[in-house]
Coordinates of N, CA and C in Angstrom, one line a residue:
X1 N 22.1 -41.0 14.9 CA 22.3 -41.1 13.5 C 23.7 -40.5 13.3
X2 N 24.5 -41.2 12.4 CA 25.9 -40.7 12.1 C 25.7 -39.4 11.2
X3 N 26.6 -38.5 11.4 CA 26.6 -37.2 10.6 C 27.0 -37.6 9.2
X4 N 26.5 -36.7 8.2 CA 26.7 -37.2 6.8 C 28.2 -37.0 6.5
X5 N 28.6 -37.8 5.6 CA 30.0 -37.8 5.2 C 30.3 -36.6 4.3
X6 N 31.5 -35.9 4.3 CA 31.7 -34.8 3.4 C 31.5 -35.1 2.0
X7 N 31.8 -36.4 1.5 CA 31.4 -36.6 0.1 C 29.9 -36.6 -0.1
X8 N 29.1 -37.0 0.9 CA 27.7 -37.0 0.7 C 27.2 -35.6 0.6
X9 N 27.6 -34.7 1.3 CA 27.4 -33.3 1.3 C 27.7 -32.7 -0.1
X10 N 28.9 -33.0 -0.6 CA 29.4 -32.5 -1.8 C 28.5 -33.0 -3.0
X11 N 28.1 -34.2 -3.0 CA 27.3 -34.7 -3.9 C 25.9 -34.1 -4.0
X12 N 25.3 -33.8 -2.8 CA 24.0 -33.2 -2.7 C 24.0 -31.9 -3.2
X13 N 25.1 -31.1 -3.1 CA 25.3 -29.8 -3.6 C 25.3 -29.7 -5.1
X14 N 25.7 -30.8 -5.7 CA 25.8 -30.9 -7.2 C 24.4 -31.2 -7.8
X15 N 23.5 -31.5 -7.0 CA 22.1 -31.8 -7.6 C 21.6 -30.6 -8.4
X16 N 21.1 -30.8 -9.6 CA 20.5 -29.6 -10.4 C 19.1 -29.3 -9.9
X17 N 18.5 -30.2 -9.1 CA 17.1 -30.0 -8.8 C 17.1 -29.1 -7.4
X18 N 16.1 -28.1 -7.5 CA 15.9 -27.2 -6.4 C 15.2 -28.0 -5.2
X19 N 15.4 -27.6 -4.0 CA 14.7 -28.2 -2.9 C 13.3 -27.5 -2.9
X20 N 12.2 -28.2 -2.1 CA 11.0 -27.6 -2.0 C 11.0 -26.2 -1.5
X21 N 11.8 -26.0 -0.6 CA 12.0 -24.7 0.1 C 12.5 -23.7 -1.0
X22 N 13.4 -24.0 -1.7 CA 14.0 -23.1 -2.8 C 12.9 -22.9 -3.8
X23 N 12.2 -23.8 -4.2 CA 11.2 -23.7 -5.3 C 10.1 -22.8 -4.7
X24 N 9.8 -22.9 -3.4 CA 8.8 -22.0 -2.9 C 9.3 -20.5 -2.9
X25 N 10.5 -20.3 -2.5 CA 11.1 -18.9 -2.5 C 11.1 -18.4 -4.0
X26 N 11.5 -19.2 -4.9 CA 11.6 -18.8 -6.4 C 10.1 -18.4 -6.8
X27 N 9.1 -19.2 -6.4 CA 7.7 -18.8 -6.9 C 7.3 -17.5 -6.2
X28 N 7.5 -17.3 -5.0 CA 7.3 -16.1 -4.2 C 7.9 -14.9 -5.0
X29 N 9.2 -15.1 -5.3 CA 9.9 -13.9 -6.0 C 9.3 -13.6 -7.3
X30 N 9.0 -14.7 -8.1 CA 8.5 -14.5 -9.4 C 7.0 -13.9 -9.4
X31 N 6.2 -14.3 -8.4 CA 4.9 -13.8 -8.1 C 5.0 -12.4 -7.9
X32 N 5.9 -11.9 -6.9 CA 6.1 -10.6 -6.7 C 6.5 -9.7 -7.9
X33 N 7.4 -10.3 -8.6 CA 7.8 -9.6 -9.9 C 6.7 -9.2 -10.8
X34 N 5.8 -10.2 -10.9 CA 4.6 -10.0 -11.8 C 3.8 -8.8 -11.3
X35 N 3.6 -8.9 -9.9 CA 2.7 -7.8 -9.3 C 3.3 -6.5 -9.5
X36 N 4.7 -6.4 -9.3 CA 5.4 -5.1 -9.4 C 5.3 -4.6 -10.8
X37 N 5.5 -5.4 -11.8 CA 5.3 -5.0 -13.1 C 3.9 -4.6 -13.5
X38 N 3.0 -5.4 -13.1 CA 1.6 -5.0 -13.4 C 1.1 -3.8 -12.8
X39 N 1.5 -3.6 -11.5 CA 1.2 -2.2 -10.8 C 1.7 -1.1 -11.5
X40 N 3.0 -1.2 -12.0 CA 3.6 0.0 -12.7 C 2.8 0.2 -14.0
X41 N 2.4 -0.8 -14.7 CA 1.8 -0.6 -15.9 C 0.3 -0.1 -15.8
X42 N -0.4 -0.7 -14.7 CA -1.8 -0.2 -14.4 C -1.7 1.2 -14.2
X43 N -0.7 1.7 -13.3 CA -0.7 3.1 -13.0 C -0.3 4.0 -14.1
X44 N 0.6 3.6 -14.9 CA 0.9 4.4 -16.0 C -0.1 4.4 -17.2
X45 N -0.7 3.2 -17.5 CA -1.5 3.2 -18.7 C -2.9 3.0 -18.3
X46 N -3.1 2.7 -17.1 CA -4.6 2.4 -16.8 C -5.0 0.9 -16.9
X47 N -5.8 0.4 -15.9 CA -6.0 -1.0 -15.9 C -6.6 -1.5 -17.1
X48 N -7.6 -0.8 -17.7 CA -8.3 -1.4 -18.9 C -7.4 -1.3 -20.1
X49 N -6.5 -0.4 -20.1 CA -5.6 -0.3 -21.3 C -4.3 -1.2 -21.2
X50 N -4.2 -1.8 -20.1 CA -3.1 -2.7 -19.9 C -3.6 -4.2 -20.1
X51 N -2.9 -5.1 -20.8 CA -3.2 -6.4 -21.0 C -2.2 -7.3 -20.3
X52 N -2.5 -8.5 -20.1 CA -1.5 -9.5 -19.5 C -0.5 -9.7 -20.4
X53 N -0.7 -9.5 -21.7 CA 0.3 -9.5 -22.7 C 1.5 -8.5 -22.5
X54 N 0.9 -7.2 -22.1 CA 1.9 -6.2 -21.8 C 2.7 -6.5 -20.6
X55 N 2.1 -7.2 -19.5 CA 2.8 -7.5 -18.3 C 3.9 -8.6 -18.6
X56 N 3.5 -9.5 -19.5 CA 4.4 -10.6 -19.8 C 5.6 -10.0 -20.7
X57 N 5.4 -9.1 -21.5 CA 6.4 -8.6 -22.3 C 7.4 -7.8 -21.3
X58 N 6.9 -7.1 -20.4 CA 7.7 -6.4 -19.4 C 8.6 -7.3 -18.7
X59 N 8.2 -8.5 -18.5 CA 9.0 -9.5 -17.7 C 9.9 -10.4 -18.7
X60 N 9.6 -10.4 -19.9 CA 10.3 -11.3 -20.9 C 9.9 -12.6 -20.7
X61 N 8.6 -12.8 -20.5 CA 7.9 -14.2 -20.4 C 6.8 -14.3 -21.3
X62 N 6.2 -15.5 -21.4 CA 5.0 -15.6 -22.2 C 3.8 -15.4 -21.4
X63 N 2.7 -15.0 -22.0 CA 1.5 -14.9 -21.3 C 1.0 -16.1 -20.5
X64 N 1.0 -17.2 -21.1 CA 0.7 -18.5 -20.3 C 1.5 -18.7 -19.0
X65 N 2.7 -18.2 -19.0 CA 3.5 -18.4 -17.8 C 2.8 -17.6 -16.6
X66 N 2.2 -16.6 -17.0 CA 1.5 -15.6 -15.9 C 0.4 -16.5 -15.1
X67 N -0.2 -17.5 -15.9 CA -1.3 -18.2 -15.3 C -0.8 -19.2 -14.4
X68 N 0.4 -19.4 -14.2 CA 1.0 -20.3 -13.1 C 0.8 -19.6 -11.8
X69 N 0.7 -18.1 -11.8 CA 0.7 -17.4 -10.6 C -0.6 -16.7 -10.4
X70 N -1.4 -16.4 -11.4 CA -2.6 -15.8 -11.2 C -3.7 -16.3 -12.2
X71 N -4.9 -16.2 -11.9 CA -5.9 -16.8 -12.7 C -6.4 -15.8 -13.7
X72 N -6.3 -14.5 -13.4 CA -6.8 -13.5 -14.3 C -6.2 -12.1 -14.1
X73 N -6.5 -11.2 -14.9 CA -6.1 -9.8 -14.7 C -6.7 -9.3 -13.5
X74 N -8.0 -9.6 -13.3 CA -8.7 -9.2 -12.1 C -8.0 -9.5 -10.8
X75 N -7.5 -10.7 -10.7 CA -6.8 -11.2 -9.5 C -5.5 -10.5 -9.4
X76 N -4.8 -10.2 -10.4 CA -3.5 -9.4 -10.5 C -3.8 -8.1 -9.8
X77 N -4.8 -7.4 -10.3 CA -5.2 -6.0 -9.7 C -5.6 -6.1 -8.3
X78 N -6.3 -7.2 -7.9 CA -6.7 -7.3 -6.5 C -5.5 -7.4 -5.6
X79 N -4.5 -8.3 -6.0 CA -3.4 -8.5 -5.3 C -2.6 -7.2 -5.2
X80 N -2.4 -6.5 -6.2 CA -1.7 -5.2 -6.3 C -2.3 -4.3 -5.1
X81 N -3.7 -4.1 -5.2 CA -4.3 -3.2 -4.3 C -4.3 -3.7 -2.8
X82 N -4.3 -5.1 -2.7 CA -4.3 -5.7 -1.3 C -2.9 -5.3 -0.7
X83 N -1.8 -5.5 -1.5 CA -0.6 -5.2 -1.0 C -0.4 -3.7 -0.7
X84 N -1.0 -2.8 -1.4 CA -1.0 -1.4 -1.1 C -1.7 -1.1 0.2
X85 N -2.9 -1.8 0.4 CA -3.6 -1.6 1.7 C -2.9 -2.2 2.8
X86 N -2.2 -3.2 2.6 CA -1.4 -3.8 3.7 C -0.3 -2.9 4.1
X87 N 0.3 -2.2 3.2 CA 1.4 -1.2 3.6 C 0.7 -0.1 4.5
X88 N -0.5 0.4 4.2 CA -1.1 1.3 5.1 C -1.5 0.8 6.3
X89 N -2.0 -0.5 6.4 CA -2.3 -1.2 7.6 C -1.1 -1.4 8.5
X90 N 0.1 -1.6 7.9 CA 1.3 -1.8 8.6 C 1.6 -0.4 9.3
X91 N 1.4 0.6 8.5 CA 1.7 2.1 9.1 C 0.8 2.3 10.3
X92 N -0.5 1.8 10.2 CA -1.3 2.0 11.4 C -0.9 1.3 12.6
X93 N -0.4 0.1 12.3 CA 0.1 -0.8 13.5 C 1.4 -0.3 14.1
X94 N 2.2 0.5 13.2 CA 3.4 0.9 13.7 C 3.5 2.2 14.3
X95 N 2.2 2.9 14.5 CA 2.3 4.2 15.1 C 2.8 4.1 16.6
X96 N 3.3 5.1 17.1 CA 3.8 5.1 18.6 C 2.7 4.6 19.5
X97 N 3.2 4.2 20.6 CA 2.3 3.6 21.6 C 1.6 4.6 22.5
X98 N 1.1 4.2 23.6 CA 0.3 5.1 24.4 C 0.9 6.2 25.0
X99 N 2.3 6.2 25.1 CA 2.9 7.3 25.5 C 3.0 8.5 24.7
X100 N 2.7 8.3 23.4 CA 2.5 9.5 22.5 C 1.1 9.9 22.6
X101 N 0.9 11.3 22.3 CA -0.5 11.8 22.2 C -1.1 11.4 20.9
X102 N -2.4 11.6 20.8 CA -3.2 11.1 19.7 C -2.7 11.9 18.4
X103 N -2.4 13.2 18.6 CA -2.0 14.0 17.5 C -0.6 13.4 17.0
X104 N 0.3 13.1 17.9 CA 1.6 12.6 17.5 C 1.4 11.3 16.8
X105 N 0.5 10.4 17.2 CA 0.3 9.2 16.6 C -0.4 9.4 15.2
X106 N -1.3 10.3 15.1 CA -1.8 10.6 13.8 C -0.9 11.1 12.8
X107 N 0.1 12.0 13.2 CA 1.1 12.5 12.3 C 1.9 11.3 11.8
X108 N 2.4 10.3 12.6 CA 3.2 9.3 12.2 C 2.4 8.4 11.2
X109 N 1.1 8.2 11.5 CA 0.3 7.4 10.6 C 0.1 8.2 9.2
X110 N -0.1 9.3 9.2 CA -0.3 10.1 8.1 C 0.9 10.2 7.2
X111 N 2.1 10.4 7.9 CA 3.4 10.4 7.1 C 3.7 9.1 6.4
X112 N 3.4 7.9 7.1 CA 3.6 6.6 6.5 C 2.6 6.3 5.4
X113 N 1.4 6.7 5.7 CA 0.4 6.5 4.6 C 0.6 7.3 3.4
X114 N 1.0 8.6 3.6 CA 1.2 9.4 2.5 C 2.5 8.9 1.7
X115 N 3.5 8.4 2.3 CA 4.6 7.8 1.6 C 4.3 6.5 0.8
X116 N 3.4 5.8 1.4 CA 2.8 4.6 0.7 C 2.2 4.9 -0.6
X117 N 1.5 6.1 -0.7 CA 0.8 6.6 -1.8 C 1.8 6.9 -3.0
X118 N 3.1 7.1 -2.8 CA 4.0 7.3 -3.8 C 4.7 6.1 -4.5
X119 N 4.2 4.9 -3.8 CA 4.8 3.6 -4.3 C 3.7 2.9 -5.1
X120 N 4.3 2.0 -6.0 CA 3.4 1.5 -7.1 C 2.1 0.7 -6.4
X121 N 2.4 0.0 -5.4 CA 1.2 -0.7 -4.8 C 0.2 0.2 -4.2
X122 N 0.7 1.2 -3.5 CA -0.2 2.3 -2.9 C -1.0 2.9 -4.0
X123 N -0.3 3.3 -5.1 CA -1.0 4.0 -6.1 C -2.1 3.2 -6.7
X124 N -1.9 1.9 -6.7 CA -2.9 1.1 -7.4 C -4.2 1.2 -6.5
X125 N -4.2 1.4 -5.3 CA -5.3 1.5 -4.5 C -6.3 2.7 -4.9
X126 N -5.7 3.7 -5.4 CA -6.5 4.9 -5.7 C -6.6 5.1 -7.2
X127 N -5.6 4.8 -8.0 CA -5.6 5.1 -9.4 C -6.6 4.2 -10.1
X128 N -6.9 3.1 -9.7 CA -7.9 2.2 -10.4 C -9.0 2.0 -9.5
X129 N -10.3 2.4 -9.9 CA -11.5 2.2 -9.1 C -11.8 0.8 -8.8
X130 N -12.3 0.5 -7.6 CA -12.6 -0.9 -7.2 C -13.7 -1.6 -8.1
X131 N -14.5 -0.7 -8.8 CA -15.5 -1.2 -9.7 C -14.9 -2.0 -10.8
X132 N -13.6 -1.9 -11.1 CA -13.0 -2.7 -12.1 C -12.8 -4.1 -11.6
X133 N -13.0 -4.5 -10.3 CA -12.8 -5.7 -9.9 C -14.1 -6.5 -10.0
X134 N -14.0 -7.9 -9.8 CA -15.1 -8.8 -9.8 C -15.8 -8.5 -8.4
X135 N -17.1 -8.8 -8.4 CA -17.8 -8.5 -7.1 C -17.2 -9.1 -5.9
X136 N -16.7 -10.3 -6.0 CA -16.1 -11.0 -4.8 C -14.8 -10.2 -4.4
X137 N -13.9 -9.8 -5.3 CA -12.7 -9.2 -4.9 C -13.0 -7.7 -4.5
X138 N -14.1 -7.1 -5.1 CA -14.5 -5.7 -4.7 C -14.8 -5.8 -3.2
X139 N -15.7 -6.8 -2.9 CA -16.2 -6.8 -1.4 C -14.9 -7.0 -0.5
X140 N -14.1 -7.9 -0.9 CA -12.9 -8.1 0.1 C -12.0 -6.8 0.1
X141 N -11.9 -6.1 -1.0 CA -11.1 -4.9 -1.0 C -11.7 -3.8 -0.1
X142 N -13.1 -3.7 -0.2 CA -13.7 -2.7 0.6 C -13.7 -3.0 2.0
X143 N -13.7 -4.3 2.4 CA -13.5 -4.7 3.8 C -12.1 -4.3 4.3
X144 N -11.1 -4.5 3.5 CA -9.8 -4.0 3.9 C -9.7 -2.5 4.1
X145 N -10.3 -1.7 3.2 CA -10.3 -0.3 3.3 C -11.1 0.1 4.6
X146 N -12.2 -0.7 4.9 CA -12.9 -0.3 6.1 C -12.1 -0.5 7.3
X147 N -11.2 -1.4 7.4 CA -10.3 -1.7 8.5 C -9.3 -0.4 8.6
X148 N -8.9 -0.1 7.6 CA -7.9 1.2 7.8 C -8.7 2.4 8.1
X149 N -9.9 2.5 7.7 CA -10.8 3.7 8.1 C -11.0 3.6 9.6
X150 N -11.3 2.4 10.2 CA -11.5 2.3 11.5 C -10.2 2.6 12.3
X151 N -9.1 2.2 11.9 CA -7.9 2.5 12.6 C -7.6 4.0 12.6
X152 N -7.8 4.7 11.5 CA -7.6 6.2 11.4 C -8.7 6.8 12.4
X153 N -9.8 6.4 12.3 CA -10.8 7.0 13.2 C -10.4 6.8 14.7
X154 N -9.9 5.7 15.0 CA -9.4 5.2 16.4 C -8.3 6.3 16.9
X155 N -7.4 6.5 16.0 CA -6.4 7.5 16.4 C -6.9 8.9 16.6
X156 N -7.7 9.4 15.7 CA -8.3 10.6 15.9 C -9.1 10.7 17.2
X157 N -9.9 9.7 17.5 CA -10.8 9.8 18.6 C -9.8 9.8 19.9
X158 N -8.7 9.1 19.8 CA -7.8 9.1 21.0 C -7.2 10.5 21.2
X159 N -7.0 11.2 20.1 CA -6.5 12.5 20.2 C -7.4 13.5 20.8
X160 N -8.7 13.4 20.4 CA -9.8 14.2 20.9 C -9.9 13.9 22.5
X161 N -9.8 12.7 22.8 CA -9.9 12.3 24.3 C -8.8 12.9 25.1
X162 N -7.5 12.9 24.5 CA -6.4 13.4 25.4 C -6.1 14.9 25.2
X163 N -7.0 15.5 24.4 CA -6.9 17.0 24.2 C -5.9 17.5 23.2
X164 N -5.2 16.6 22.4 CA -4.2 17.0 21.4 C -4.8 17.2 20.1
X165 N -6.1 16.8 19.9 CA -6.9 17.1 18.7 C -8.1 17.8 19.1
X166 N -8.4 18.9 18.3 CA -9.6 19.6 18.6 C -10.8 18.8 18.4
X167 N -11.9 18.9 19.2 CA -13.2 18.2 19.0 C -13.7 18.4 17.6
X168 N -14.0 17.3 17.0 CA -14.5 17.5 15.5 C -15.3 16.1 15.3
X169 N -16.0 16.1 14.1 CA -16.6 14.9 13.7 C -15.5 14.0 13.2
X170 N -15.4 12.9 14.0 CA -14.4 11.9 13.6 C -14.4 11.3 12.3
X171 N -15.7 10.9 11.9 CA -16.0 10.3 10.6 C -15.5 11.3 9.4
X172 N -16.0 12.5 9.6 CA -15.6 13.5 8.5 C -14.1 13.8 8.5
X173 N -13.4 13.9 9.6 CA -12.1 14.1 9.7 C -11.3 12.9 9.1
X174 N -11.7 11.7 9.3 CA -11.0 10.6 8.7 C -11.2 10.6 7.2
X175 N -12.3 10.9 6.7 CA -12.6 10.9 5.3 C -11.7 12.0 4.7
X176 N -11.7 13.2 5.3 CA -10.9 14.2 4.8 C -9.4 14.0 4.7
X177 N -8.9 13.3 5.8 CA -7.5 12.9 5.8 C -7.1 11.9 4.7
X178 N -8.0 10.8 4.6 CA -7.7 9.8 3.7 C -7.8 10.2 2.4
X179 N -8.8 11.2 1.9 CA -8.9 11.7 0.7 C -7.7 12.6 0.3
X180 N -7.1 13.4 1.2 CA -6.0 14.1 1.0 C -4.7 13.2 0.6
X181 N -4.6 12.3 1.4 CA -3.4 11.4 1.2 C -3.6 10.5 0.0
X182 N -4.8 10.0 -0.2 CA -4.9 9.2 -1.3 C -4.8 10.1 -2.7
X183 N -4.9 11.3 -2.6 CA -4.7 12.1 -3.8 C -3.2 12.3 -4.2
X184 N -2.4 12.0 -3.3 CA -1.0 12.0 -3.5 C -0.6 11.1 -4.7
X185 N -1.3 9.9 -4.7 CA -1.1 8.9 -5.8 C -1.4 9.4 -7.2
X186 N -2.3 10.5 -7.3 CA -2.7 11.0 -8.6 C -1.8 12.0 -9.1
X187 N -1.1 12.9 -8.3 CA -0.2 13.9 -8.7 C 1.2 13.6 -8.5
X188 N 1.6 12.7 -7.6 CA 2.9 12.4 -7.5 C 3.7 12.0 -8.7
X189 N 4.9 12.5 -8.9 CA 5.9 12.0 -10.0 C 7.1 11.8 -9.5
X190 N 7.7 10.6 -9.8 CA 9.1 10.3 -9.3 C 10.1 11.2 -9.7
X191 N 10.1 11.9 -10.8 CA 11.0 12.9 -11.1 C 10.7 14.3 -10.6
X192 N 9.8 14.5 -9.7 CA 9.5 15.7 -9.1 C 10.5 16.3 -8.2
X193 N 10.3 17.6 -7.7 CA 11.4 18.1 -6.8 C 11.4 17.6 -5.3
X194 N 10.3 17.0 -5.0 CA 10.3 16.5 -3.6 C 10.4 15.1 -3.5
X195 N 11.1 14.5 -2.4 CA 11.2 13.1 -2.2 C 9.9 12.6 -1.6
X196 N 9.6 11.3 -1.7 CA 8.3 10.9 -1.1 C 8.2 11.1 0.3
X197 N 9.2 11.0 1.2 CA 9.1 11.4 2.7 C 8.7 12.8 2.9
X198 N 9.3 13.7 2.1 CA 9.0 15.0 2.2 C 7.7 15.5 1.9
X199 N 7.1 14.8 0.7 CA 5.7 15.0 0.4 C 4.9 14.6 1.5
X200 N 5.2 13.5 2.1 CA 4.3 12.9 3.2 C 4.3 13.9 4.4
X201 N 5.6 14.3 4.7 CA 5.7 15.3 5.9 C 4.9 16.5 5.6
X202 N 5.1 17.1 4.5 CA 4.4 18.4 4.3 C 2.9 18.4 4.2
X203 N 2.4 17.2 3.6 CA 1.0 16.9 3.6 C 0.5 16.7 5.0
X204 N 1.2 15.9 5.9 CA 0.8 15.8 7.2 C 0.8 17.1 7.9
X205 N 1.8 18.0 7.6 CA 1.8 19.4 8.3 C 0.5 20.1 8.0
X206 N 0.1 20.1 6.7 CA -1.0 20.9 6.3 C -2.3 20.3 7.1
X207 N -2.4 19.1 7.2 CA -3.6 18.4 7.7 C -3.6 18.7 9.2
X208 N -2.4 18.6 9.8 CA -2.3 18.7 11.3 C -2.7 20.2 11.8
X209 N -2.4 21.1 11.0 CA -2.7 22.6 11.2 C -4.2 22.7 11.4
X210 N -5.0 22.0 10.6 CA -6.4 22.0 10.8 C -7.0 21.1 11.9
X211 N -6.2 20.3 12.5 CA -6.8 19.5 13.6 C -6.3 19.8 14.9
X212 N -5.2 20.5 15.1 CA -4.5 20.9 16.3 C -5.5 21.8 17.1
X213 N -5.7 21.7 18.4 CA -6.5 22.6 19.2 C -6.2 24.0 18.9
X214 N -7.2 24.9 19.0 CA -7.0 26.4 18.8 C -6.7 27.0 20.1
X215 N -5.5 27.6 20.2 CA -5.1 28.4 21.4 C -5.8 29.7 21.3
X216 N -6.0 30.4 22.5 CA -6.6 31.7 22.4 C -5.9 32.7 21.4
X217 N -4.6 32.7 21.3 CA -3.9 33.5 20.4 C -4.2 33.1 19.0
X218 N -4.3 31.8 18.6 CA -4.6 31.4 17.2 C -6.0 31.8 16.9
X219 N -7.0 31.7 17.9 CA -8.4 32.1 17.6 C -8.4 33.5 17.4
X220 N -7.7 34.3 18.1 CA -7.6 35.8 17.9 C -7.1 36.1 16.4
X221 N -6.0 35.6 16.1 CA -5.4 35.8 14.7 C -6.5 35.4 13.6
X222 N -7.2 34.3 13.8 CA -8.2 33.8 12.9 C -9.3 34.8 12.7
X223 N -9.7 35.5 13.8 CA -10.7 36.6 13.6 C -10.2 37.8 12.8

C-alpha cells in the first residue's frame, strides 16, 4: 500500500470530528472529573446532603449531562469508594518482596494506606458508610474490603513467621491497624501542619511500636 500523501495527512488533521480513540479518552477524563468533584463534595458536605445538582454546578455542566456517565448518585458513590479501595490494593501489591521482613513490608503498606486516606477517594471509603449504597453495590464494596483485609493479614502473618512481628492475633491486629489508618480520613485537614506522607509515617511508627518483638530490655522497661 502506498504511503499517504502529505496533502492527505493535512486534510485529515483539519477534520473537526474526534477519532474513536480520542472520544474514548475524552469520556474517561470527563468521568474522572465527575468522580473527583463528587468525592470532594461527599467528603465535605456528606453523601445525603450532596445532590447531583451540586456536582453538576461544581463542573459547570447540567445534571442530565451527568447521566451520560453514571446512572445514579449511588453509582457515583460506589465508584468513588471503589477507586479509593483500589489505591489501597495497589499499596498492598507494591510492598517490598520476599527479601524484606514482614515488619518492613507492613510498614510500607501502612504508610501508603495512610497516605491514601488523605486523598478524596480514600476518604470516601470511610467518611460515608456503605449502608448508603444499594444492596448490590454494598456487597461488591464489602468484597473489595475483604480482599484488602486478607492482604493485610497475610503481611502480618509473614512477619510473625519470620520473627519480625511479635506473636499476636492476626485478625485483631489487622482490624486495629485498619481502624487506625481509616481514622486518618476523619481528622485529616489539607491545611494542617503535617503533610500526608508525614502523617502516614508517624501513624505507621505508632502502630509498629506495638507490633515489634519485645527485647528483654524493652520488657524490663515495661515492667
